[in-house]
Amino acid sequence: MNSMSMASAPKRFRIIPTEQGSTLRNVLMRRVKLDRKQAAAVIQAGGVYVNRLRVRLPQVLVAHGERITVYLEALDAKPLDPERVRFVHRGEDFVVLDKPAGVPVSAVRETCVGSLSEALIHQLESEGLERPYVGVVHRLDQGASGLVLFTIRDVANKSLHKQFRDHEIRRGYRVRVTGEPPAQLRCDAPLIKLRSGGVKVGSPGDGRSKPATTHFRHVARVDGEAGPEHLLDVEIETGRTHQIRAHAAHLGFPIVGDRRYGADGEGEAGSDHSRLCLHARSLEFEHPLTGAPQSFTCELPDWAQEPAVYR
């Protein structure tokens, strides 16, 4: 099965009249040549779409003309180890988790398995909750690490999403960059979201551009294999996709390990860090029900630690 599950392109087809009323699982068995267990597994892993809707129930009935998309990579997806679901705060209305680097916050196009939100659902189920609710308040790049806020009761959703939309949730980050940044930096370059999933710097007159403001503060100089690198603390006034990464690169100080916005789009050659050196270190907001101030921090990874001389 590995040869098929490694396929880069999804399988796509339409339901024909003779398949009307068949189960999705049986259709996959015939059309994609999967056995019964594999067909059920790829559906349950979130690798199958009916039209544009992800369907995770193998017994769903299909209708003539529906478009089926199958991502066989879902068969190789591994659940996140429960030990990697690190709680910084566990309340009745929301939780704050310390996301490991390399783990997606929520489902990716190919699968739901392995995401932090999926692992949180399983954790809540293990505590005895039936069909637990998990809402993603904000996202953090898959390569980054640090604090992520989830609601676990839908009553908390409206308040927290409003705070996020109104830029009332304060988030602090630490990054490691190349170049020689000054003590303070501010970037107001507007950003345009691309269909590819990234962003590019736009111009104020471009209707596609969205305002974005990022503040950088120099923390310490550190030694990298290819030369000096620098730690910066970062705060954002807006929450655009890849905002910190795009702004850092735009200013001439790309984040170490950034393979999208780094040098030549291939990260920093010679760097001793293969991961994206971006960590969400602090989070401040109002409690969604009581309005009481909430403040959370988490430990810095090794790459983000200040040398002893700066402490």
JSON list of N, CA and C in Angstrom, two decimals, residues 159-236:
[
{"chain": "A", "resi": 159, "resn": "SER", "atom": "N", "xyz": [-16.77, 35.19, 21.98]},
{"chain": "A", "resi": 159, "resn": "SER", "atom": "CA", "xyz": [-15.96, 36.20, 22.66]},
{"chain": "A", "resi": 159, "resn": "SER", "atom": "C", "xyz": [-14.51, 36.14, 22.22]},
{"chain": "A", "resi": 160, "resn": "LEU", "atom": "N", "xyz": [-13.92, 34.95, 22.19]},
{"chain": "A", "resi": 160, "resn": "LEU", "atom": "CA", "xyz": [-12.51, 34.84, 21.85]},
{"chain": "A", "resi": 160, "resn": "LEU", "atom": "C", "xyz": [-12.24, 35.16, 20.39]},
{"chain": "A", "resi": 161, "resn": "HIS", "atom": "N", "xyz": [-13.14, 34.74, 19.49]},
{"chain": "A", "resi": 161, "resn": "HIS", "atom": "CA", "xyz": [-12.96, 35.08, 18.09]},
{"chain": "A", "resi": 161, "resn": "HIS", "atom": "C", "xyz": [-13.11, 36.59, 17.86]},
{"chain": "A", "resi": 162, "resn": "LYS", "atom": "N", "xyz": [-13.99, 37.23, 18.61]},
{"chain": "A", "resi": 162, "resn": "LYS", "atom": "CA", "xyz": [-14.12, 38.69, 18.50]},
{"chain": "A", "resi": 162, "resn": "LYS", "atom": "C", "xyz": [-12.85, 39.37, 18.98]},
{"chain": "A", "resi": 163, "resn": "GLN", "atom": "N", "xyz": [-12.28, 38.90, 20.10]},
{"chain": "A", "resi": 163, "resn": "GLN", "atom": "CA", "xyz": [-11.03, 39.48, 20.58]},
{"chain": "A", "resi": 163, "resn": "GLN", "atom": "C", "xyz": [-9.93, 39.31, 19.55]},
{"chain": "A", "resi": 164, "resn": "PHE", "atom": "N", "xyz": [-9.89, 38.14, 18.91]},
{"chain": "A", "resi": 164, "resn": "PHE", "atom": "CA", "xyz": [-8.86, 37.90, 17.89]},
{"chain": "A", "resi": 164, "resn": "PHE", "atom": "C", "xyz": [-9.09, 38.81, 16.69]},
{"chain": "A", "resi": 165, "resn": "ARG", "atom": "N", "xyz": [-10.35, 38.91, 16.25]},
{"chain": "A", "resi": 165, "resn": "ARG", "atom": "CA", "xyz": [-10.68, 39.73, 15.08]},
{"chain": "A", "resi": 165, "resn": "ARG", "atom": "C", "xyz": [-10.38, 41.21, 15.35]},
{"chain": "A", "resi": 166, "resn": "ASP", "atom": "N", "xyz": [-10.61, 41.65, 16.59]},
{"chain": "A", "resi": 166, "resn": "ASP", "atom": "CA", "xyz": [-10.38, 43.05, 16.95]},
{"chain": "A", "resi": 166, "resn": "ASP", "atom": "C", "xyz": [-8.96, 43.31, 17.42]},
{"chain": "A", "resi": 167, "resn": "HIS", "atom": "N", "xyz": [-8.09, 42.32, 17.27]},
{"chain": "A", "resi": 167, "resn": "HIS", "atom": "CA", "xyz": [-6.67, 42.43, 17.65]},
{"chain": "A", "resi": 167, "resn": "HIS", "atom": "C", "xyz": [-6.49, 42.74, 19.13]},
{"chain": "A", "resi": 168, "resn": "GLU", "atom": "N", "xyz": [-7.38, 42.18, 19.97]},
{"chain": "A", "resi": 168, "resn": "GLU", "atom": "CA", "xyz": [-7.29, 42.40, 21.41]},
{"chain": "A", "resi": 168, "resn": "GLU", "atom": "C", "xyz": [-6.55, 41.28, 22.13]},
{"chain": "A", "resi": 169, "resn": "ILE", "atom": "N", "xyz": [-6.24, 40.22, 21.41]},
{"chain": "A", "resi": 169, "resn": "ILE", "atom": "CA", "xyz": [-5.44, 39.14, 21.98]},
{"chain": "A", "resi": 169, "resn": "ILE", "atom": "C", "xyz": [-3.97, 39.47, 21.70]},
{"chain": "A", "resi": 170, "resn": "ARG", "atom": "N", "xyz": [-3.19, 39.63, 22.76]},
{"chain": "A", "resi": 170, "resn": "ARG", "atom": "CA", "xyz": [-1.77, 39.98, 22.60]},
{"chain": "A", "resi": 170, "resn": "ARG", "atom": "C", "xyz": [-0.95, 38.71, 22.55]},
{"chain": "A", "resi": 171, "resn": "ARG", "atom": "N", "xyz": [-0.11, 38.63, 21.55]},
{"chain": "A", "resi": 171, "resn": "ARG", "atom": "CA", "xyz": [0.74, 37.45, 21.37]},
{"chain": "A", "resi": 171, "resn": "ARG", "atom": "C", "xyz": [2.19, 37.88, 21.22]},
{"chain": "A", "resi": 172, "resn": "GLY", "atom": "N", "xyz": [3.06, 37.28, 22.01]},
{"chain": "A", "resi": 172, "resn": "GLY", "atom": "CA", "xyz": [4.48, 37.58, 21.94]},
{"chain": "A", "resi": 172, "resn": "GLY", "atom": "C", "xyz": [5.25, 36.38, 21.40]},
{"chain": "A", "resi": 173, "resn": "TYR", "atom": "N", "xyz": [6.25, 36.66, 20.58]},
{"chain": "A", "resi": 173, "resn": "TYR", "atom": "CA", "xyz": [7.02, 35.61, 19.92]},
{"chain": "A", "resi": 173, "resn": "TYR", "atom": "C", "xyz": [8.51, 35.85, 20.11]},
{"chain": "A", "resi": 174, "resn": "ARG", "atom": "N", "xyz": [9.27, 34.80, 19.93]},
{"chain": "A", "resi": 174, "resn": "ARG", "atom": "CA", "xyz": [10.72, 34.93, 19.81]},
{"chain": "A", "resi": 174, "resn": "ARG", "atom": "C", "xyz": [11.14, 34.27, 18.51]},
{"chain": "A", "resi": 175, "resn": "VAL", "atom": "N", "xyz": [12.04, 34.96, 17.78]},
{"chain": "A", "resi": 175, "resn": "VAL", "atom": "CA", "xyz": [12.56, 34.42, 16.54]},
{"chain": "A", "resi": 175, "resn": "VAL", "atom": "C", "xyz": [14.07, 34.52, 16.54]},
{"chain": "A", "resi": 176, "resn": "ARG", "atom": "N", "xyz": [14.67, 33.75, 15.65]},
{"chain": "A", "resi": 176, "resn": "ARG", "atom": "CA", "xyz": [16.13, 33.79, 15.45]},
{"chain": "A", "resi": 176, "resn": "ARG", "atom": "C", "xyz": [16.35, 34.14, 13.99]},
{"chain": "A", "resi": 177, "resn": "VAL", "atom": "N", "xyz": [17.13, 35.21, 13.74]},
{"chain": "A", "resi": 177, "resn": "VAL", "atom": "CA", "xyz": [17.28, 35.72, 12.39]},
{"chain": "A", "resi": 177, "resn": "VAL", "atom": "C", "xyz": [18.75, 35.86, 12.01]},
{"chain": "A", "resi": 178, "resn": "THR", "atom": "N", "xyz": [18.96, 36.02, 10.70]},
{"chain": "A", "resi": 178, "resn": "THR", "atom": "CA", "xyz": [20.29, 36.36, 10.20]},
{"chain": "A", "resi": 178, "resn": "THR", "atom": "C", "xyz": [20.34, 37.85, 9.90]},
{"chain": "A", "resi": 179, "resn": "GLY", "atom": "N", "xyz": [21.52, 38.35, 9.62]},
{"chain": "A", "resi": 179, "resn": "GLY", "atom": "CA", "xyz": [21.69, 39.78, 9.40]},
{"chain": "A", "resi": 179, "resn": "GLY", "atom": "C", "xyz": [22.08, 40.48, 10.68]},
{"chain": "A", "resi": 180, "resn": "GLU", "atom": "N", "xyz": [22.11, 41.81, 10.64]},
{"chain": "A", "resi": 180, "resn": "GLU", "atom": "CA", "xyz": [22.50, 42.63, 11.80]},
{"chain": "A", "resi": 180, "resn": "GLU", "atom": "C", "xyz": [21.38, 43.61, 12.11]},
{"chain": "A", "resi": 181, "resn": "PRO", "atom": "N", "xyz": [20.33, 43.17, 12.79]},
{"chain": "A", "resi": 181, "resn": "PRO", "atom": "CA", "xyz": [19.19, 44.05, 13.05]},
{"chain": "A", "resi": 181, "resn": "PRO", "atom": "C", "xyz": [19.51, 45.10, 14.11]},
{"chain": "A", "resi": 182, "resn": "PRO", "atom": "N", "xyz": [18.86, 46.26, 14.03]},
{"chain": "A", "resi": 182, "resn": "PRO", "atom": "CA", "xyz": [19.03, 47.29, 15.07]},
{"chain": "A", "resi": 182, "resn": "PRO", "atom": "C", "xyz": [18.27, 46.90, 16.33]},
{"chain": "A", "resi": 183, "resn": "ALA", "atom": "N", "xyz": [18.33, 47.77, 17.33]},
{"chain": "A", "resi": 183, "resn": "ALA", "atom": "CA", "xyz": [17.70, 47.47, 18.62]},
{"chain": "A", "resi": 183, "resn": "ALA", "atom": "C", "xyz": [16.18, 47.38, 18.51]},
{"chain": "A", "resi": 184, "resn": "GLN", "atom": "N", "xyz": [15.58, 48.22, 17.68]},
{"chain": "A", "resi": 184, "resn": "GLN", "atom": "CA", "xyz": [14.12, 48.23, 17.51]},
{"chain": "A", "resi": 184, "resn": "GLN", "atom": "C", "xyz": [13.78, 48.28, 16.03]},
{"chain": "A", "resi": 185, "resn": "LEU", "atom": "N", "xyz": [12.73, 47.59, 15.66]},
{"chain": "A", "resi": 185, "resn": "LEU", "atom": "CA", "xyz": [12.27, 47.59, 14.27]},
{"chain": "A", "resi": 185, "resn": "LEU", "atom": "C", "xyz": [10.75, 47.56, 14.25]},
{"chain": "A", "resi": 186, "resn": "ARG", "atom": "N", "xyz": [10.19, 48.22, 13.26]},
{"chain": "A", "resi": 186, "resn": "ARG", "atom": "CA", "xyz": [8.74, 48.18, 13.03]},
{"chain": "A", "resi": 186, "resn": "ARG", "atom": "C", "xyz": [8.51, 48.00, 11.54]},
{"chain": "A", "resi": 187, "resn": "CYS", "atom": "N", "xyz": [7.58, 47.12, 11.19]},
{"chain": "A", "resi": 187, "resn": "CYS", "atom": "CA", "xyz": [7.25, 46.91, 9.79]},
{"chain": "A", "resi": 187, "resn": "CYS", "atom": "C", "xyz": [5.75, 47.07, 9.60]},
{"chain": "A", "resi": 188, "resn": "ASP", "atom": "N", "xyz": [5.36, 47.95, 8.67]},
{"chain": "A", "resi": 188, "resn": "ASP", "atom": "CA", "xyz": [3.95, 48.19, 8.36]},
{"chain": "A", "resi": 188, "resn": "ASP", "atom": "C", "xyz": [3.60, 47.77, 6.93]},
{"chain": "A", "resi": 189, "resn": "ALA", "atom": "N", "xyz": [4.44, 46.95, 6.33]},
{"chain": "A", "resi": 189, "resn": "ALA", "atom": "CA", "xyz": [4.21, 46.56, 4.94]},
{"chain": "A", "resi": 189, "resn": "ALA", "atom": "C", "xyz": [2.92, 45.77, 4.82]},
{"chain": "A", "resi": 190, "resn": "PRO", "atom": "N", "xyz": [1.99, 46.18, 3.94]},
{"chain": "A", "resi": 190, "resn": "PRO", "atom": "CA", "xyz": [0.74, 45.42, 3.77]},
{"chain": "A", "resi": 190, "resn": "PRO", "atom": "C", "xyz": [1.03, 44.09, 3.09]},
{"chain": "A", "resi": 191, "resn": "LEU", "atom": "N", "xyz": [0.17, 43.12, 3.32]},
{"chain": "A", "resi": 191, "resn": "LEU", "atom": "CA", "xyz": [0.40, 41.76, 2.82]},
{"chain": "A", "resi": 191, "resn": "LEU", "atom": "C", "xyz": [-0.76, 41.31, 1.94]},
{"chain": "A", "resi": 192, "resn": "ILE", "atom": "N", "xyz": [-0.41, 40.57, 0.90]},
{"chain": "A", "resi": 192, "resn": "ILE", "atom": "CA", "xyz": [-1.39, 39.98, -0.01]},
{"chain": "A", "resi": 192, "resn": "ILE", "atom": "C", "xyz": [-1.34, 38.48, 0.14]},
{"chain": "A", "resi": 193, "resn": "LYS", "atom": "N", "xyz": [-2.48, 37.87, 0.42]},
{"chain": "A", "resi": 193, "resn": "LYS", "atom": "CA", "xyz": [-2.54, 36.41, 0.56]},
{"chain": "A", "resi": 193, "resn": "LYS", "atom": "C", "xyz": [-2.55, 35.78, -0.81]},
{"chain": "A", "resi": 194, "resn": "LEU", "atom": "N", "xyz": [-1.73, 34.76, -1.01]},
{"chain": "A", "resi": 194, "resn": "LEU", "atom": "CA", "xyz": [-1.59, 34.09, -2.29]},
{"chain": "A", "resi": 194, "resn": "LEU", "atom": "C", "xyz": [-2.40, 32.80, -2.31]},
{"chain": "A", "resi": 195, "resn": "ARG", "atom": "N", "xyz": [-2.80, 32.39, -3.48]},
{"chain": "A", "resi": 195, "resn": "ARG", "atom": "CA", "xyz": [-3.54, 31.14, -3.62]},
{"chain": "A", "resi": 195, "resn": "ARG", "atom": "C", "xyz": [-2.70, 29.95, -3.20]},
{"chain": "A", "resi": 196, "resn": "SER", "atom": "N", "xyz": [-1.38, 30.09, -3.30]},
{"chain": "A", "resi": 196, "resn": "SER", "atom": "CA", "xyz": [-0.48, 29.00, -2.93]},
{"chain": "A", "resi": 196, "resn": "SER", "atom": "C", "xyz": [-0.43, 28.77, -1.42]},
{"chain": "A", "resi": 197, "resn": "GLY", "atom": "N", "xyz": [-0.98, 29.72, -0.65]},
{"chain": "A", "resi": 197, "resn": "GLY", "atom": "CA", "xyz": [-1.01, 29.58, 0.80]},
{"chain": "A", "resi": 197, "resn": "GLY", "atom": "C", "xyz": [-0.11, 30.53, 1.53]},
{"chain": "A", "resi": 198, "resn": "GLY", "atom": "N", "xyz": [0.83, 31.15, 0.85]},
{"chain": "A", "resi": 198, "resn": "GLY", "atom": "CA", "xyz": [1.72, 32.10, 1.48]},
{"chain": "A", "resi": 198, "resn": "GLY", "atom": "C", "xyz": [1.21, 33.53, 1.30]},
{"chain": "A", "resi": 199, "resn": "VAL", "atom": "N", "xyz": [2.10, 34.50, 1.50]},
{"chain": "A", "resi": 199, "resn": "VAL", "atom": "CA", "xyz": [1.78, 35.91, 1.29]},
{"chain": "A", "resi": 199, "resn": "VAL", "atom": "C", "xyz": [2.94, 36.58, 0.58]},
{"chain": "A", "resi": 200, "resn": "LYS", "atom": "N", "xyz": [2.64, 37.76, 0.05]},
{"chain": "A", "resi": 200, "resn": "LYS", "atom": "CA", "xyz": [3.70, 38.61, -0.48]},
{"chain": "A", "resi": 200, "resn": "LYS", "atom": "C", "xyz": [3.41, 40.04, -0.05]},
{"chain": "A", "resi": 201, "resn": "VAL", "atom": "N", "xyz": [4.47, 40.85, -0.01]},
{"chain": "A", "resi": 201, "resn": "VAL", "atom": "CA", "xyz": [4.31, 42.25, 0.36]},
{"chain": "A", "resi": 201, "resn": "VAL", "atom": "C", "xyz": [3.63, 42.99, -0.78]},
{"chain": "A", "resi": 202, "resn": "GLY", "atom": "N", "xyz": [2.57, 43.73, -0.46]},
{"chain": "A", "resi": 202, "resn": "GLY", "atom": "CA", "xyz": [1.85, 44.49, -1.45]},
{"chain": "A", "resi": 202, "resn": "GLY", "atom": "C", "xyz": [2.08, 45.98, -1.29]},
{"chain": "A", "resi": 203, "resn": "SER", "atom": "N", "xyz": [1.35, 46.76, -2.05]},
{"chain": "A", "resi": 203, "resn": "SER", "atom": "CA", "xyz": [1.43, 48.21, -1.96]},
{"chain": "A", "resi": 203, "resn": "SER", "atom": "C", "xyz": [0.14, 48.74, -1.35]},
{"chain": "A", "resi": 204, "resn": "PRO", "atom": "N", "xyz": [0.21, 49.88, -0.66]},
{"chain": "A", "resi": 204, "resn": "PRO", "atom": "CA", "xyz": [-0.99, 50.42, 0.00]},
{"chain": "A", "resi": 204, "resn": "PRO", "atom": "C", "xyz": [-2.15, 50.64, -0.95]},
{"chain": "A", "resi": 205, "resn": "GLY", "atom": "N", "xyz": [-1.89, 50.92, -2.23]},
{"chain": "A", "resi": 205, "resn": "GLY", "atom": "CA", "xyz": [-2.96, 51.18, -3.17]},
{"chain": "A", "resi": 205, "resn": "GLY", "atom": "C", "xyz": [-3.59, 49.95, -3.78]},
{"chain": "A", "resi": 206, "resn": "ASP", "atom": "N", "xyz": [-3.01, 48.79, -3.50]},
{"chain": "A", "resi": 206, "resn": "ASP", "atom": "CA", "xyz": [-3.52, 47.55, -4.06]},
{"chain": "A", "resi": 206, "resn": "ASP", "atom": "C", "xyz": [-4.70, 47.06, -3.23]},
{"chain": "A", "resi": 207, "resn": "GLY", "atom": "N", "xyz": [-5.85, 46.86, -3.88]},
{"chain": "A", "resi": 207, "resn": "GLY", "atom": "CA", "xyz": [-7.04, 46.44, -3.17]},
{"chain": "A", "resi": 207, "resn": "GLY", "atom": "C", "xyz": [-6.92, 45.08, -2.51]},
{"chain": "A", "resi": 208, "resn": "ARG", "atom": "N", "xyz": [-5.95, 44.28, -2.96]},
{"chain": "A", "resi": 208, "resn": "ARG", "atom": "CA", "xyz": [-5.74, 42.96, -2.36]},
{"chain": "A", "resi": 208, "resn": "ARG", "atom": "C", "xyz": [-4.94, 43.03, -1.07]},
{"chain": "A", "resi": 209, "resn": "SER", "atom": "N", "xyz": [-4.27, 44.15, -0.83]},
{"chain": "A", "resi": 209, "resn": "SER", "atom": "CA", "xyz": [-3.38, 44.29, 0.32]},
{"chain": "A", "resi": 209, "resn": "SER", "atom": "C", "xyz": [-4.17, 44.45, 1.62]},
{"chain": "A", "resi": 210, "resn": "LYS", "atom": "N", "xyz": [-3.70, 43.80, 2.65]},
{"chain": "A", "resi": 210, "resn": "LYS", "atom": "CA", "xyz": [-4.28, 43.93, 3.98]},
{"chain": "A", "resi": 210, "resn": "LYS", "atom": "C", "xyz": [-3.24, 44.55, 4.91]},
{"chain": "A", "resi": 211, "resn": "PRO", "atom": "N", "xyz": [-3.65, 45.50, 5.76]},
{"chain": "A", "resi": 211, "resn": "PRO", "atom": "CA", "xyz": [-2.68, 46.14, 6.65]},
{"chain": "A", "resi": 211, "resn": "PRO", "atom": "C", "xyz": [-2.11, 45.14, 7.65]},
{"chain": "A", "resi": 212, "resn": "ALA", "atom": "N", "xyz": [-0.85, 45.33, 7.97]},
{"chain": "A", "resi": 212, "resn": "ALA", "atom": "CA", "xyz": [-0.16, 44.44, 8.93]},
{"chain": "A", "resi": 212, "resn": "ALA", "atom": "C", "xyz": [0.94, 45.23, 9.61]},
{"chain": "A", "resi": 213, "resn": "THR", "atom": "N", "xyz": [1.05, 45.08, 10.92]},
{"chain": "A", "resi": 213, "resn": "THR", "atom": "CA", "xyz": [2.08, 45.78, 11.68]},
{"chain": "A", "resi": 213, "resn": "THR", "atom": "C", "xyz": [2.78, 44.81, 12.62]},
{"chain": "A", "resi": 214, "resn": "THR", "atom": "N", "xyz": [4.11, 44.80, 12.56]},
{"chain": "A", "resi": 214, "resn": "THR", "atom": "CA", "xyz": [4.91, 43.91, 13.39]},
{"chain": "A", "resi": 214, "resn": "THR", "atom": "C", "xyz": [6.02, 44.71, 14.06]},
{"chain": "A", "resi": 215, "resn": "HIS", "atom": "N", "xyz": [6.22, 44.47, 15.36]},
{"chain": "A", "resi": 215, "resn": "HIS", "atom": "CA", "xyz": [7.28, 45.14, 16.13]},
{"chain": "A", "resi": 215, "resn": "HIS", "atom": "C", "xyz": [8.35, 44.11, 16.50]},
{"chain": "A", "resi": 216, "resn": "PHE", "atom": "N", "xyz": [9.61, 44.45, 16.27]},
{"chain": "A", "resi": 216, "resn": "PHE", "atom": "CA", "xyz": [10.74, 43.59, 16.60]},
{"chain": "A", "resi": 216, "resn": "PHE", "atom": "C", "xyz": [11.64, 44.30, 17.61]},
{"chain": "A", "resi": 217, "resn": "ARG", "atom": "N", "xyz": [12.12, 43.56, 18.60]},
{"chain": "A", "resi": 217, "resn": "ARG", "atom": "CA", "xyz": [13.08, 44.11, 19.58]},
{"chain": "A", "resi": 217, "resn": "ARG", "atom": "C", "xyz": [14.26, 43.17, 19.71]},
{"chain": "A", "resi": 218, "resn": "HIS", "atom": "N", "xyz": [15.45, 43.69, 19.55]},
{"chain": "A", "resi": 218, "resn": "HIS", "atom": "CA", "xyz": [16.66, 42.86, 19.63]},
{"chain": "A", "resi": 218, "resn": "HIS", "atom": "C", "xyz": [16.89, 42.38, 21.07]},
{"chain": "A", "resi": 219, "resn": "VAL", "atom": "N", "xyz": [17.20, 41.10, 21.20]},
{"chain": "A", "resi": 219, "resn": "VAL", "atom": "CA", "xyz": [17.41, 40.50, 22.52]},
{"chain": "A", "resi": 219, "resn": "VAL", "atom": "C", "xyz": [18.87, 40.13, 22.74]},
{"chain": "A", "resi": 220, "resn": "ALA", "atom": "N", "xyz": [19.45, 39.41, 21.78]},
{"chain": "A", "resi": 220, "resn": "ALA", "atom": "CA", "xyz": [20.82, 38.92, 21.98]},
{"chain": "A", "resi": 220, "resn": "ALA", "atom": "C", "xyz": [21.42, 38.46, 20.66]},
{"chain": "A", "resi": 221, "resn": "ARG", "atom": "N", "xyz": [22.74, 38.49, 20.62]},
{"chain": "A", "resi": 221, "resn": "ARG", "atom": "CA", "xyz": [23.50, 37.93, 19.50]},
{"chain": "A", "resi": 221, "resn": "ARG", "atom": "C", "xyz": [23.90, 36.51, 19.88]},
{"chain": "A", "resi": 222, "resn": "VAL", "atom": "N", "xyz": [23.76, 35.58, 18.94]},
{"chain": "A", "resi": 222, "resn": "VAL", "atom": "CA", "xyz": [24.13, 34.19, 19.18]},
{"chain": "A", "resi": 222, "resn": "VAL", "atom": "C", "xyz": [25.00, 33.71, 18.03]},
{"chain": "A", "resi": 223, "resn": "ASP", "atom": "N", "xyz": [25.75, 32.67, 18.28]},
{"chain": "A", "resi": 223, "resn": "ASP", "atom": "CA", "xyz": [26.65, 32.14, 17.27]},
{"chain": "A", "resi": 223, "resn": "ASP", "atom": "C", "xyz": [25.98, 31.01, 16.50]},
{"chain": "A", "resi": 224, "resn": "GLY", "atom": "N", "xyz": [25.98, 31.12, 15.18]},
{"chain": "A", "resi": 224, "resn": "GLY", "atom": "CA", "xyz": [25.52, 30.05, 14.32]},
{"chain": "A", "resi": 224, "resn": "GLY", "atom": "C", "xyz": [26.69, 29.46, 13.56]},
{"chain": "A", "resi": 225, "resn": "GLU", "atom": "N", "xyz": [26.49, 28.30, 12.95]},
{"chain": "A", "resi": 225, "resn": "GLU", "atom": "CA", "xyz": [27.57, 27.66, 12.22]},
{"chain": "A", "resi": 225, "resn": "GLU", "atom": "C", "xyz": [28.05, 28.51, 11.06]},
{"chain": "A", "resi": 226, "resn": "ALA", "atom": "N", "xyz": [27.15, 29.27, 10.44]},
{"chain": "A", "resi": 226, "resn": "ALA", "atom": "CA", "xyz": [27.51, 30.08, 9.27]},
{"chain": "A", "resi": 226, "resn": "ALA", "atom": "C", "xyz": [27.84, 31.52, 9.65]},
{"chain": "A", "resi": 227, "resn": "GLY", "atom": "N", "xyz": [27.85, 31.82, 10.95]},
{"chain": "A", "resi": 227, "resn": "GLY", "atom": "CA", "xyz": [28.12, 33.18, 11.38]},
{"chain": "A", "resi": 227, "resn": "GLY", "atom": "C", "xyz": [27.15, 33.63, 12.45]},
{"chain": "A", "resi": 228, "resn": "PRO", "atom": "N", "xyz": [27.22, 34.91, 12.82]},
{"chain": "A", "resi": 228, "resn": "PRO", "atom": "CA", "xyz": [26.35, 35.40, 13.89]},
{"chain": "A", "resi": 228, "resn": "PRO", "atom": "C", "xyz": [24.87, 35.41, 13.48]},
{"chain": "A", "resi": 229, "resn": "GLU", "atom": "N", "xyz": [24.02, 35.09, 14.46]},
{"chain": "A", "resi": 229, "resn": "GLU", "atom": "CA", "xyz": [22.58, 35.18, 14.31]},
{"chain": "A", "resi": 229, "resn": "GLU", "atom": "C", "xyz": [22.05, 35.97, 15.49]},
{"chain": "A", "resi": 230, "resn": "HIS", "atom": "N", "xyz": [20.77, 36.36, 15.44]},
{"chain": "A", "resi": 230, "resn": "HIS", "atom": "CA", "xyz": [20.25, 37.25, 16.47]},
{"chain": "A", "resi": 230, "resn": "HIS", "atom": "C", "xyz": [18.87, 36.80, 16.92]},
{"chain": "A", "resi": 231, "resn": "LEU", "atom": "N", "xyz": [18.64, 36.93, 18.23]},
{"chain": "A", "resi": 231, "resn": "LEU", "atom": "CA", "xyz": [17.33, 36.64, 18.81]},
{"chain": "A", "resi": 231, "resn": "LEU", "atom": "C", "xyz": [16.54, 37.94, 18.90]},
{"chain": "A", "resi": 232, "resn": "LEU", "atom": "N", "xyz": [15.30, 37.90, 18.46]},
{"chain": "A", "resi": 232, "resn": "LEU", "atom": "CA", "xyz": [14.42, 39.05, 18.53]},
{"chain": "A", "resi": 232, "resn": "LEU", "atom": "C", "xyz": [13.13, 38.66, 19.22]},
{"chain": "A", "resi": 233, "resn": "ASP", "atom": "N", "xyz": [12.58, 39.55, 20.04]},
{"chain": "A", "resi": 233, "resn": "ASP", "atom": "CA", "xyz": [11.23, 39.39, 20.56]},
{"chain": "A", "resi": 233, "resn": "ASP", "atom": "C", "xyz": [10.30, 40.16, 19.64]},
{"chain": "A", "resi": 234, "resn": "VAL", "atom": "N", "xyz": [9.13, 39.59, 19.41]},
{"chain": "A", "resi": 234, "resn": "VAL", "atom": "CA", "xyz": [8.22, 40.11, 18.39]},
{"chain": "A", "resi": 234, "resn": "VAL", "atom": "C", "xyz": [6.81, 40.24, 18.96]},
{"chain": "A", "resi": 235, "resn": "GLU", "atom": "N", "xyz": [6.13, 41.34, 18.63]},
{"chain": "A", "resi": 235, "resn": "GLU", "atom": "CA", "xyz": [4.71, 41.50, 18.90]},
{"chain": "A", "resi": 235, "resn": "GLU", "atom": "C", "xyz": [4.02, 41.94, 17.61]},
{"chain": "A", "resi": 236, "resn": "ILE", "atom": "N", "xyz": [2.80, 41.44, 17.41]},
{"chain": "A", "resi": 236, "resn": "ILE", "atom": "CA", "xyz": [2.08, 41.80, 16.20]},
{"chain": "A", "resi": 236, "resn": "ILE", "atom": "C", "xyz": [0.78, 42.51, 16.56]}
]
